[in-house]
């Protein structure tokens, strides 16, 4: 805990200030130092452009995370609303059946009243708050005809089921209200993060914006260099696989028809099969057609997209259904090493899996980056190699 303290000099230790002159001088020095510190803050207190860039990027990432929560809440709200509507329709139908059963019982009561048969018992039954309690009296049950008993049983069943469905509808409405609250909270969070990012950027001078643009350009150039490096590695690996396959084919031919079950070509490093490649081509064709459309949080097309909305729509065009959010999409397929990424694979970013793009080969992807930008092709290293979370093959 004391590692920040300076070690004392090894000379003679001064036990304390013994004279008023020394005390006055020391206090004066402290006062002057305090005034200097308070009067003129150092220019270094202002954050650097790199720090501002990191802060803005962090805010956009937080907004994207909140967007995923918004998307999940929106999806849950839509499902819950549909369930509530279904339950309310069911309750209405059951209420109609209940009324029909009540009318049938009423007709029996009227008939008994006209004939004078068991009028008091039937009237008491119809007026009871809990008919089942009254049915326990065997005297009434014994006097009822078979048709009357069927009508009574149907009434009790309809009443019980209607009450149950009404309770389910009430609970579903409460869940819907909660989901709508989550939706509102997530939306407010996104808007606040985006407003904070815009405010930070608005405070930059023209010179600072130019310097920031230069920093971002250097980052893009480094990302492109890393993408080229990955492309060369993948090409070399592919060439090695093809050479190994040719050698194996030649060895098999020279050894006759006996074949070999020894080593074989490693299936774990084989390229994606033709079925996957065909679907991936359709997904990529769709994604390319969206280039230039704006990023809008929560959007799923056709005029704008957020990151997971774009990947979901692209693979839907290939006949593959993906979940709505990034943290669900990351589990909707087979994880593969980055070195084995194939066109069409999904590339996920950050530890909290808040961004995704669709790989197009050669270290590049198509993605909807962030608010204020457009769907574009970009290096998968756009935010550094450490930002890459995983690669998933969705079909």
mmCIF file of C-alpha atoms in Angstrom:
data_model
loop_
_atom_site.group_PDB
_atom_site.id
_atom_site.type_symbol
_atom_site.label_atom_id
_atom_site.label_comp_id
_atom_site.label_asym_id
_atom_site.label_seq_id
_atom_site.Cartn_x
_atom_site.Cartn_y
_atom_site.Cartn_z
ATOM 1 C CA UNK A 1 0.000 0.000 0.000
ATOM 2 C CA UNK A 2 2.968 2.365 0.617
ATOM 3 C CA UNK A 3 4.864 1.652 -2.581
ATOM 4 C CA UNK A 4 4.151 5.136 -3.893
ATOM 5 C CA UNK A 5 5.993 6.823 -1.043
ATOM 6 C CA UNK A 6 9.473 8.179 -1.562
ATOM 7 C CA UNK A 7 12.194 6.661 0.590
ATOM 8 C CA UNK A 8 13.609 8.964 3.206
ATOM 9 C CA UNK A 9 17.196 10.237 2.802
ATOM 10 C CA UNK A 10 19.777 8.416 4.840
ATOM 11 C CA UNK A 11 21.207 11.586 6.391
ATOM 12 C CA UNK A 12 20.359 13.206 9.721
ATOM 13 C CA UNK A 13 16.627 13.060 10.455
ATOM 14 C CA UNK A 14 14.966 16.340 11.460
ATOM 15 C CA UNK A 15 12.572 15.648 14.270
ATOM 16 C CA UNK A 16 10.420 18.707 13.662
ATOM 17 C CA UNK A 17 10.340 22.391 12.811
ATOM 18 C CA UNK A 18 11.780 24.175 15.862
ATOM 19 C CA UNK A 19 11.787 27.889 14.900
ATOM 20 C CA UNK A 20 9.013 30.233 13.851
ATOM 21 C CA UNK A 21 11.055 31.354 10.841
ATOM 22 C CA UNK A 22 11.296 27.865 9.466
ATOM 23 C CA UNK A 23 7.618 27.265 10.070
ATOM 24 C CA UNK A 24 6.636 30.490 8.304
ATOM 25 C CA UNK A 25 8.815 29.698 5.298
ATOM 26 C CA UNK A 26 7.388 26.215 4.976
ATOM 27 C CA UNK A 27 3.785 27.400 5.191
ATOM 28 C CA UNK A 28 4.433 30.140 2.635
ATOM 29 C CA UNK A 29 5.879 27.615 0.196
ATOM 30 C CA UNK A 30 2.884 25.320 0.590
ATOM 31 C CA UNK A 31 0.477 28.202 0.020
ATOM 32 C CA UNK A 32 2.278 29.334 -3.124
ATOM 33 C CA UNK A 33 2.288 25.802 -4.529
ATOM 34 C CA UNK A 34 -1.425 25.416 -3.810
ATOM 35 C CA UNK A 35 -2.251 28.690 -5.528
ATOM 36 C CA UNK A 36 -0.246 27.719 -8.589
ATOM 37 C CA UNK A 37 -1.966 24.343 -8.845
ATOM 38 C CA UNK A 38 -5.446 25.836 -8.485
ATOM 39 C CA UNK A 39 -4.963 28.888 -10.661
ATOM 40 C CA UNK A 40 -3.573 27.299 -13.828
ATOM 41 C CA UNK A 41 -4.538 23.704 -14.646
ATOM 42 C CA UNK A 42 -2.011 21.997 -16.829
ATOM 43 C CA UNK A 43 -2.736 21.742 -20.518
ATOM 44 C CA UNK A 44 -2.119 18.006 -20.202
ATOM 45 C CA UNK A 45 -5.501 17.669 -18.439
ATOM 46 C CA UNK A 46 -7.201 17.822 -21.847
ATOM 47 C CA UNK A 47 -7.603 14.321 -23.299
ATOM 48 C CA UNK A 48 -5.555 13.434 -26.331
ATOM 49 C CA UNK A 49 -7.166 12.740 -29.688
ATOM 50 C CA UNK A 50 -6.419 9.061 -29.218
ATOM 51 C CA UNK A 51 -8.270 9.133 -25.896
ATOM 52 C CA UNK A 52 -11.194 10.981 -27.471
ATOM 53 C CA UNK A 53 -11.296 8.459 -30.322
ATOM 54 C CA UNK A 54 -11.289 5.580 -27.833
ATOM 55 C CA UNK A 55 -14.042 7.212 -25.795
ATOM 56 C CA UNK A 56 -16.203 7.750 -28.876
ATOM 57 C CA UNK A 57 -15.602 4.172 -30.036
ATOM 58 C CA UNK A 58 -16.480 2.895 -26.567
ATOM 59 C CA UNK A 59 -19.709 4.892 -26.624
ATOM 60 C CA UNK A 60 -20.620 3.465 -30.020
ATOM 61 C CA UNK A 61 -19.889 -0.042 -28.741
ATOM 62 C CA UNK A 62 -22.044 0.561 -25.678
ATOM 63 C CA UNK A 63 -24.778 1.861 -27.955
ATOM 64 C CA UNK A 64 -24.474 -1.272 -30.084
ATOM 65 C CA UNK A 65 -24.740 -3.442 -26.978
ATOM 66 C CA UNK A 66 -27.833 -1.499 -25.947
ATOM 67 C CA UNK A 67 -29.155 -1.941 -29.493
ATOM 68 C CA UNK A 68 -28.906 -5.715 -29.100
ATOM 69 C CA UNK A 69 -30.892 -5.457 -25.871
ATOM 70 C CA UNK A 70 -33.402 -3.264 -27.688
ATOM 71 C CA UNK A 71 -33.690 -5.815 -30.497
ATOM 72 C CA UNK A 72 -34.183 -8.649 -28.021
ATOM 73 C CA UNK A 73 -36.802 -6.689 -26.079
ATOM 74 C CA UNK A 74 -38.576 -5.727 -29.299
ATOM 75 C CA UNK A 75 -38.664 -9.359 -30.437
ATOM 76 C CA UNK A 76 -39.916 -10.499 -27.021
ATOM 77 C CA UNK A 77 -42.556 -7.756 -27.000
ATOM 78 C CA UNK A 78 -43.817 -8.778 -30.441
ATOM 79 C CA UNK A 79 -44.079 -12.449 -29.390
ATOM 80 C CA UNK A 80 -45.783 -11.534 -26.122
ATOM 81 C CA UNK A 81 -48.239 -9.227 -27.868
ATOM 82 C CA UNK A 82 -49.141 -12.034 -30.264
ATOM 83 C CA UNK A 83 -49.662 -14.406 -27.332
ATOM 84 C CA UNK A 84 -51.842 -11.874 -25.518
ATOM 85 C CA UNK A 85 -53.974 -11.343 -28.620
ATOM 86 C CA UNK A 86 -54.382 -15.111 -29.029
ATOM 87 C CA UNK A 87 -55.351 -15.531 -25.366
ATOM 88 C CA UNK A 88 -57.858 -12.668 -25.520
ATOM 89 C CA UNK A 89 -59.451 -14.188 -28.621
ATOM 90 C CA UNK A 90 -59.629 -17.529 -26.816
ATOM 91 C CA UNK A 91 -61.196 -15.894 -23.757
ATOM 92 C CA UNK A 92 -63.806 -14.220 -25.959
ATOM 93 C CA UNK A 93 -64.714 -17.523 -27.604
ATOM 94 C CA UNK A 94 -64.893 -19.312 -24.256
ATOM 95 C CA UNK A 95 -67.024 -16.515 -22.798
ATOM 96 C CA UNK A 96 -69.440 -16.987 -25.689
ATOM 97 C CA UNK A 97 -69.620 -20.720 -24.993
ATOM 98 C CA UNK A 98 -70.110 -19.989 -21.301
ATOM 99 C CA UNK A 99 -72.990 -17.672 -22.086
ATOM 100 C CA UNK A 100 -74.549 -20.337 -24.328
ATOM 101 C CA UNK A 101 -74.273 -22.912 -21.531
ATOM 102 C CA UNK A 102 -75.793 -20.426 -19.093
ATOM 103 C CA UNK A 103 -78.689 -19.798 -21.484
ATOM 104 C CA UNK A 104 -79.304 -23.528 -21.801
ATOM 105 C CA UNK A 105 -79.430 -23.876 -18.032
ATOM 106 C CA UNK A 106 -81.781 -20.918 -17.924
ATOM 107 C CA UNK A 107 -84.122 -22.654 -20.348
ATOM 108 C CA UNK A 108 -84.195 -25.691 -18.031
ATOM 109 C CA UNK A 109 -84.968 -23.445 -15.080
ATOM 110 C CA UNK A 110 -87.800 -21.761 -17.003
ATOM 111 C CA UNK A 111 -89.268 -25.110 -17.984
ATOM 112 C CA UNK A 112 -89.117 -26.365 -14.414
ATOM 113 C CA UNK A 113 -90.734 -23.149 -13.203
ATOM 114 C CA UNK A 114 -93.587 -23.520 -15.689
ATOM 115 C CA UNK A 115 -94.157 -27.145 -14.704
ATOM 116 C CA UNK A 116 -93.550 -26.470 -11.002
ATOM 117 C CA UNK A 117 -90.830 -29.108 -10.824
ATOM 118 C CA UNK A 118 -87.839 -28.382 -8.598
ATOM 119 C CA UNK A 119 -88.036 -24.641 -9.223
ATOM 120 C CA UNK A 120 -86.485 -23.597 -5.912
ATOM 121 C CA UNK A 121 -83.480 -25.931 -6.323
ATOM 122 C CA UNK A 122 -82.749 -24.835 -9.901
ATOM 123 C CA UNK A 123 -83.135 -21.174 -9.056
ATOM 124 C CA UNK A 124 -80.789 -21.592 -6.105
ATOM 125 C CA UNK A 125 -78.251 -23.297 -8.359
ATOM 126 C CA UNK A 126 -78.343 -20.528 -10.965
ATOM 127 C CA UNK A 127 -77.924 -17.850 -8.321
ATOM 128 C CA UNK A 128 -75.062 -19.559 -6.505
ATOM 129 C CA UNK A 129 -71.604 -17.924 -6.679
ATOM 130 C CA UNK A 130 -69.865 -21.309 -6.772
ATOM 131 C CA UNK A 131 -72.103 -23.819 -8.562
ATOM 132 C CA UNK A 132 -69.765 -26.734 -7.844
ATOM 133 C CA UNK A 133 -70.389 -26.412 -4.112
ATOM 134 C CA UNK A 134 -74.078 -26.778 -4.717
ATOM 135 C CA UNK A 135 -73.603 -29.714 -7.071
ATOM 136 C CA UNK A 136 -72.172 -31.700 -4.187
ATOM 137 C CA UNK A 137 -75.655 -32.008 -2.860
ATOM 138 C CA UNK A 138 -76.776 -35.349 -4.211
ATOM 139 C CA UNK A 139 -80.459 -34.466 -3.872
ATOM 140 C CA UNK A 140 -80.279 -31.995 -6.787
ATOM 141 C CA UNK A 141 -78.123 -34.292 -8.906
ATOM 142 C CA UNK A 142 -80.584 -37.124 -8.424
ATOM 143 C CA UNK A 143 -83.489 -34.977 -9.683
ATOM 144 C CA UNK A 144 -81.700 -33.815 -12.846
ATOM 145 C CA UNK A 145 -82.250 -35.553 -16.145
ATOM 146 C CA UNK A 146 -79.276 -36.766 -18.154
ATOM 147 C CA UNK A 147 -79.494 -33.821 -20.535
ATOM 148 C CA UNK A 148 -79.597 -31.339 -17.687
ATOM 149 C CA UNK A 149 -76.543 -32.900 -16.066
ATOM 150 C CA UNK A 150 -74.596 -32.701 -19.345
ATOM 151 C CA UNK A 151 -75.546 -29.015 -19.618
ATOM 152 C CA UNK A 152 -74.463 -28.352 -16.038
ATOM 153 C CA UNK A 153 -71.158 -30.202 -16.521
ATOM 154 C CA UNK A 154 -70.519 -28.237 -19.693
ATOM 155 C CA UNK A 155 -71.254 -24.981 -17.875
ATOM 156 C CA UNK A 156 -68.852 -25.790 -15.044
ATOM 157 C CA UNK A 157 -66.135 -26.858 -17.501
ATOM 158 C CA UNK A 158 -66.531 -23.719 -19.598
ATOM 159 C CA UNK A 159 -66.516 -21.534 -16.510
ATOM 160 C CA UNK A 160 -63.329 -23.137 -15.163
ATOM 161 C CA UNK A 161 -61.476 -22.986 -18.478
ATOM 162 C CA UNK A 162 -62.565 -19.402 -19.110
ATOM 163 C CA UNK A 163 -61.306 -18.313 -15.704
ATOM 164 C CA UNK A 164 -57.997 -20.091 -16.352
ATOM 165 C CA UNK A 165 -57.534 -18.403 -19.728
ATOM 166 C CA UNK A 166 -58.426 -15.031 -18.257
ATOM 167 C CA UNK A 167 -55.702 -15.530 -15.650
ATOM 168 C CA UNK A 168 -53.199 -16.472 -18.365
ATOM 169 C CA UNK A 169 -54.153 -13.393 -20.343
ATOM 170 C CA UNK A 170 -53.695 -11.202 -17.265
ATOM 171 C CA UNK A 171 -50.233 -12.646 -16.601
ATOM 172 C CA UNK A 172 -49.278 -12.261 -20.266
ATOM 173 C CA UNK A 173 -50.375 -8.642 -20.209
ATOM 174 C CA UNK A 174 -48.150 -8.071 -17.175
ATOM 175 C CA UNK A 175 -45.217 -9.683 -19.006
ATOM 176 C CA UNK A 176 -45.965 -7.558 -22.055
ATOM 177 C CA UNK A 177 -45.898 -4.425 -19.916
ATOM 178 C CA UNK A 178 -42.536 -5.500 -18.485
ATOM 179 C CA UNK A 179 -41.155 -6.176 -21.993
ATOM 180 C CA UNK A 180 -42.348 -2.770 -23.145
ATOM 181 C CA UNK A 181 -40.530 -1.240 -20.174
ATOM 182 C CA UNK A 182 -37.316 -3.045 -21.140
ATOM 183 C CA UNK A 183 -37.774 -1.837 -24.703
ATOM 184 C CA UNK A 184 -38.161 1.757 -23.565
ATOM 185 C CA UNK A 185 -35.103 1.530 -21.299
ATOM 186 C CA UNK A 186 -32.907 0.026 -24.019
ATOM 187 C CA UNK A 187 -34.026 2.671 -26.504
ATOM 188 C CA UNK A 188 -33.231 5.473 -24.058
ATOM 189 C CA UNK A 189 -29.787 3.968 -23.394
ATOM 190 C CA UNK A 190 -28.967 3.820 -27.100
ATOM 191 C CA UNK A 191 -30.064 7.406 -27.633
ATOM 192 C CA UNK A 192 -28.058 8.632 -24.642
ATOM 193 C CA UNK A 193 -24.852 6.880 -25.734
ATOM 194 C CA UNK A 194 -25.174 8.215 -29.279
ATOM 195 C CA UNK A 195 -25.831 11.736 -27.979
ATOM 196 C CA UNK A 196 -22.712 11.533 -25.783
ATOM 197 C CA UNK A 197 -20.613 10.416 -28.761
ATOM 198 C CA UNK A 198 -21.947 13.232 -30.949
ATOM 199 C CA UNK A 199 -21.274 15.772 -28.215
ATOM 200 C CA UNK A 200 -17.656 14.638 -27.884
ATOM 201 C CA UNK A 201 -17.127 14.923 -31.627
ATOM 202 C CA UNK A 202 -18.814 18.316 -31.817
ATOM 203 C CA UNK A 203 -16.264 19.803 -29.399
ATOM 204 C CA UNK A 204 -13.325 19.029 -31.673
ATOM 205 C CA UNK A 205 -11.785 21.885 -33.626
ATOM 206 C CA UNK A 206 -11.273 21.646 -37.383
ATOM 207 C CA UNK A 207 -7.584 20.963 -36.813
ATOM 208 C CA UNK A 208 -8.352 18.210 -34.304
ATOM 209 C CA UNK A 209 -10.850 16.625 -36.677
ATOM 210 C CA UNK A 210 -8.211 16.615 -39.417
ATOM 211 C CA UNK A 211 -5.680 14.980 -37.091
ATOM 212 C CA UNK A 212 -8.275 12.451 -35.988
ATOM 213 C CA UNK A 213 -9.013 11.643 -39.643
ATOM 214 C CA UNK A 214 -5.284 11.039 -40.166
ATOM 215 C CA UNK A 215 -5.199 8.686 -37.167
ATOM 216 C CA UNK A 216 -8.200 6.759 -38.517
ATOM 217 C CA UNK A 217 -6.588 6.565 -41.954
ATOM 218 C CA UNK A 218 -3.446 5.039 -40.443
ATOM 219 C CA UNK A 219 -5.612 2.526 -38.581
ATOM 220 C CA UNK A 220 -7.398 1.571 -41.821
ATOM 221 C CA UNK A 221 -4.072 1.088 -43.581
ATOM 222 C CA UNK A 222 -2.854 -1.184 -40.781
ATOM 223 C CA UNK A 223 -6.143 -3.126 -40.919
ATOM 224 C CA UNK A 224 -5.739 -3.555 -44.686
ATOM 225 C CA UNK A 225 -2.173 -4.793 -44.195
ATOM 226 C CA UNK A 226 -3.379 -7.397 -41.679
ATOM 227 C CA UNK A 227 -6.130 -8.472 -44.089
ATOM 228 C CA UNK A 228 -3.563 -8.961 -46.872
ATOM 229 C CA UNK A 229 -1.442 -11.008 -44.513
ATOM 230 C CA UNK A 230 -4.385 -13.258 -43.636
ATOM 231 C CA UNK A 231 -5.233 -13.605 -47.341
ATOM 232 C CA UNK A 232 -1.683 -14.771 -48.109
ATOM 233 C CA UNK A 233 -1.777 -17.275 -45.248
ATOM 234 C CA UNK A 234 -5.108 -18.674 -46.385
ATOM 235 C CA UNK A 235 -3.918 -18.899 -49.992
ATOM 236 C CA UNK A 236 -0.752 -20.732 -48.924
ATOM 237 C CA UNK A 237 -2.780 -23.097 -46.783
ATOM 238 C CA UNK A 238 -5.201 -23.785 -49.645
ATOM 239 C CA UNK A 239 -2.313 -24.441 -52.012
ATOM 240 C CA UNK A 240 -0.736 -26.859 -49.534
ATOM 241 C CA UNK A 241 -4.029 -28.728 -49.194
ATOM 242 C CA UNK A 242 -4.410 -29.029 -52.944
ATOM 243 C CA UNK A 243 -0.823 -30.286 -53.277
ATOM 244 C CA UNK A 244 -1.388 -32.830 -50.512
ATOM 245 C CA UNK A 245 -4.568 -33.985 -52.247
ATOM 246 C CA UNK A 246 -2.724 -34.419 -55.568
ATOM 247 C CA UNK A 247 0.038 -36.411 -53.901
ATOM 248 C CA UNK A 248 -2.517 -38.597 -52.175
ATOM 249 C CA UNK A 249 -4.372 -39.191 -55.438
ATOM 250 C CA UNK A 250 -1.091 -40.102 -57.134
ATOM 251 C CA UNK A 251 -0.136 -42.477 -54.328
ATOM 252 C CA UNK A 252 -3.530 -44.135 -54.441
ATOM 253 C CA UNK A 253 -3.303 -44.615 -58.201
ATOM 254 C CA UNK A 254 0.192 -46.162 -58.011
ATOM 255 C CA UNK A 255 -0.797 -48.550 -55.225
ATOM 256 C CA UNK A 256 -3.735 -49.999 -57.162
ATOM 257 C CA UNK A 257 -7.236 -50.321 -55.852
ATOM 258 C CA UNK A 258 -6.327 -51.309 -52.289
ATOM 259 C CA UNK A 259 -6.584 -47.722 -51.065
ATOM 260 C CA UNK A 260 -5.455 -46.492 -47.721
ATOM 261 C CA UNK A 261 -7.261 -45.564 -44.523
ATOM 262 C CA UNK A 262 -4.202 -44.156 -42.821
ATOM 263 C CA UNK A 263 -3.707 -40.415 -42.769
ATOM 264 C CA UNK A 264 -5.952 -39.030 -45.539
ATOM 265 C CA UNK A 265 -6.661 -35.355 -46.009
ATOM 266 C CA UNK A 266 -7.547 -33.619 -42.761
ATOM 267 C CA UNK A 267 -11.289 -32.935 -42.820
ATOM 268 C CA UNK A 268 -10.952 -30.240 -40.191
ATOM 269 C CA UNK A 269 -9.033 -28.057 -42.634
ATOM 270 C CA UNK A 270 -11.069 -28.839 -45.746
ATOM 271 C CA UNK A 271 -12.825 -25.907 -47.414
ATOM 272 C CA UNK A 272 -16.550 -25.464 -47.010
ATOM 273 C CA UNK A 273 -18.614 -27.946 -49.036
ATOM 274 C CA UNK A 274 -20.395 -26.997 -52.245
ATOM 275 C CA UNK A 275 -23.797 -26.825 -50.535
ATOM 276 C CA UNK A 276 -22.537 -24.251 -48.068
ATOM 277 C CA UNK A 277 -20.695 -22.334 -50.784
ATOM 278 C CA UNK A 278 -23.891 -22.097 -52.826
ATOM 279 C CA UNK A 279 -25.843 -20.657 -49.888
ATOM 280 C CA UNK A 280 -22.959 -18.357 -48.982
ATOM 281 C CA UNK A 281 -22.913 -16.964 -52.536
ATOM 282 C CA UNK A 282 -26.584 -15.987 -52.203
ATOM 283 C CA UNK A 283 -26.000 -14.399 -48.796
ATOM 284 C CA UNK A 284 -23.005 -12.439 -50.096
ATOM 285 C CA UNK A 285 -24.874 -11.307 -53.212
ATOM 286 C CA UNK A 286 -27.596 -9.897 -50.977
ATOM 287 C CA UNK A 287 -25.077 -8.235 -48.648
ATOM 288 C CA UNK A 288 -23.234 -6.593 -51.549
ATOM 289 C CA UNK A 289 -26.507 -5.180 -52.841
ATOM 290 C CA UNK A 290 -26.957 -3.374 -49.502
ATOM 291 C CA UNK A 291 -23.609 -1.543 -49.652
ATOM 292 C CA UNK A 292 -24.163 2.193 -49.266
ATOM 293 C CA UNK A 293 -27.336 1.888 -47.173
ATOM 294 C CA UNK A 294 -27.203 3.658 -43.793
ATOM 295 C CA UNK A 295 -26.670 2.064 -40.415
ATOM 296 C CA UNK A 296 -29.731 2.609 -38.237
ATOM 297 C CA UNK A 297 -29.913 0.947 -34.842
ATOM 298 C CA UNK A 298 -32.702 -1.631 -34.628
ATOM 299 C CA UNK A 299 -33.191 -1.686 -38.420
ATOM 300 C CA UNK A 300 -33.600 -4.912 -40.420
ATOM 301 C CA UNK A 301 -34.004 -3.435 -43.917
ATOM 302 C CA UNK A 302 -34.747 -2.938 -46.635
ATOM 303 C CA UNK A 303 -33.664 0.705 -46.517
ATOM 304 C CA UNK A 304 -31.282 0.525 -43.559
ATOM 305 C CA UNK A 305 -29.689 -2.001 -41.205
ATOM 306 C CA UNK A 306 -27.862 -2.493 -37.965
ATOM 307 C CA UNK A 307 -25.075 -5.092 -37.903
ATOM 308 C CA UNK A 308 -27.097 -8.186 -36.943
ATOM 309 C CA UNK A 309 -30.053 -7.033 -39.017
ATOM 310 C CA UNK A 310 -27.814 -7.122 -42.089
ATOM 311 C CA UNK A 311 -26.402 -10.600 -41.426
ATOM 312 C CA UNK A 312 -29.860 -11.955 -40.607
ATOM 313 C CA UNK A 313 -31.327 -10.543 -43.826
ATOM 314 C CA UNK A 314 -28.366 -11.756 -45.929
ATOM 315 C CA UNK A 315 -28.661 -15.344 -44.761
ATOM 316 C CA UNK A 316 -32.453 -15.222 -44.987
ATOM 317 C CA UNK A 317 -31.954 -14.527 -48.706
ATOM 318 C CA UNK A 318 -30.047 -17.827 -48.813
ATOM 319 C CA UNK A 319 -32.874 -19.699 -47.083
ATOM 320 C CA UNK A 320 -31.240 -19.806 -43.644
ATOM 321 C CA UNK A 321 -33.005 -18.340 -40.614
ATOM 322 C CA UNK A 322 -30.749 -16.629 -38.071
ATOM 323 C CA UNK A 323 -31.760 -15.169 -34.698
ATOM 324 C CA UNK A 324 -32.098 -11.411 -34.405
ATOM 325 C CA UNK A 325 -29.288 -10.492 -31.998
ATOM 326 C CA UNK A 326 -25.513 -10.944 -32.204
ATOM 327 C CA UNK A 327 -25.323 -12.907 -28.957
ATOM 328 C CA UNK A 328 -27.863 -15.382 -30.364
ATOM 329 C CA UNK A 329 -26.352 -15.500 -33.851
ATOM 330 C CA UNK A 330 -22.948 -16.445 -32.407
ATOM 331 C CA UNK A 331 -24.514 -19.735 -31.265
ATOM 332 C CA UNK A 332 -26.353 -20.395 -34.534
ATOM 333 C CA UNK A 333 -23.706 -22.423 -36.317
ATOM 334 C CA UNK A 334 -20.300 -24.065 -36.087
ATOM 335 C CA UNK A 335 -17.319 -22.137 -34.748
ATOM 336 C CA UNK A 336 -14.254 -22.330 -36.999
ATOM 337 C CA UNK A 337 -10.708 -20.934 -36.627
ATOM 338 C CA UNK A 338 -10.073 -17.561 -38.207
ATOM 339 C CA UNK A 339 -7.448 -19.166 -40.452
ATOM 340 C CA UNK A 340 -10.198 -21.386 -41.913
ATOM 341 C CA UNK A 341 -12.790 -18.644 -42.453
ATOM 342 C CA UNK A 342 -14.754 -19.034 -45.679
ATOM 343 C CA UNK A 343 -16.880 -16.500 -47.580
ATOM 344 C CA UNK A 344 -20.286 -16.324 -45.932
ATOM 345 C CA UNK A 345 -19.018 -17.027 -42.408
ATOM 346 C CA UNK A 346 -20.017 -14.621 -39.669
ATOM 347 C CA UNK A 347 -17.222 -12.750 -37.893
ATOM 348 C CA UNK A 348 -18.070 -11.593 -34.355
ATOM 349 C CA UNK A 349 -16.300 -8.889 -32.389
ATOM 350 C CA UNK A 350 -15.537 -7.952 -28.777
ATOM 351 C CA UNK A 351 -15.802 -9.956 -25.596
ATOM 352 C CA UNK A 352 -19.468 -9.104 -25.176
ATOM 353 C CA UNK A 353 -20.211 -10.094 -28.807
ATOM 354 C CA UNK A 354 -21.772 -6.768 -29.781
ATOM 355 C CA UNK A 355 -20.843 -6.611 -33.469
ATOM 356 C CA UNK A 356 -20.928 -8.945 -36.480
ATOM 357 C CA UNK A 357 -20.018 -8.855 -40.156
ATOM 358 C CA UNK A 358 -20.204 -11.348 -43.030
ATOM 359 C CA UNK A 359 -16.843 -12.587 -44.317
ATOM 360 C CA UNK A 360 -16.175 -12.198 -48.064
ATOM 361 C CA UNK A 361 -12.634 -13.631 -48.175
ATOM 362 C CA UNK A 362 -9.107 -12.199 -48.182
ATOM 363 C CA UNK A 363 -9.472 -10.821 -44.668
ATOM 364 C CA UNK A 364 -12.419 -8.620 -45.674
ATOM 365 C CA UNK A 365 -16.081 -8.460 -44.666
ATOM 366 C CA UNK A 366 -19.300 -6.586 -45.371
ATOM 367 C CA UNK A 367 -20.869 -5.008 -42.298
ATOM 368 C CA UNK A 368 -22.966 -2.144 -40.989
ATOM 369 C CA UNK A 369 -20.355 -0.471 -38.759
ATOM 370 C CA UNK A 370 -22.046 2.115 -36.505
ATOM 371 C CA UNK A 371 -24.411 5.118 -36.507
ATOM 372 C CA UNK A 372 -23.435 7.775 -39.007
ATOM 373 C CA UNK A 373 -21.870 5.230 -41.384
ATOM 374 C CA UNK A 374 -23.067 3.046 -44.248
ATOM 375 C CA UNK A 375 -22.941 -0.640 -45.092
ATOM 376 C CA UNK A 376 -19.485 -1.229 -46.581
ATOM 377 C CA UNK A 377 -16.635 -3.617 -47.231
ATOM 378 C CA UNK A 378 -13.887 -3.399 -44.643
ATOM 379 C CA UNK A 379 -11.008 -5.347 -43.151
ATOM 380 C CA UNK A 380 -11.972 -7.663 -40.316
ATOM 381 C CA UNK A 381 -9.084 -6.024 -38.458
ATOM 382 C CA UNK A 382 -10.806 -2.622 -38.575
ATOM 383 C CA UNK A 383 -10.612 -2.366 -34.770
ATOM 384 C CA UNK A 384 -7.481 -4.442 -34.258
ATOM 385 C CA UNK A 385 -6.847 -8.157 -34.127
ATOM 386 C CA UNK A 386 -7.759 -8.384 -30.433
ATOM 387 C CA UNK A 387 -11.305 -7.190 -31.207
ATOM 388 C CA UNK A 388 -12.130 -10.392 -33.158
ATOM 389 C CA UNK A 389 -14.158 -12.715 -30.965
ATOM 390 C CA UNK A 390 -14.916 -15.705 -33.178
ATOM 391 C CA UNK A 391 -15.920 -16.967 -36.629
ATOM 392 C CA UNK A 392 -19.140 -18.962 -37.057
ATOM 393 C CA UNK A 393 -20.366 -20.933 -40.073
ATOM 394 C CA UNK A 394 -24.155 -20.599 -39.956
ATOM 395 C CA UNK A 395 -25.272 -23.287 -42.418
#
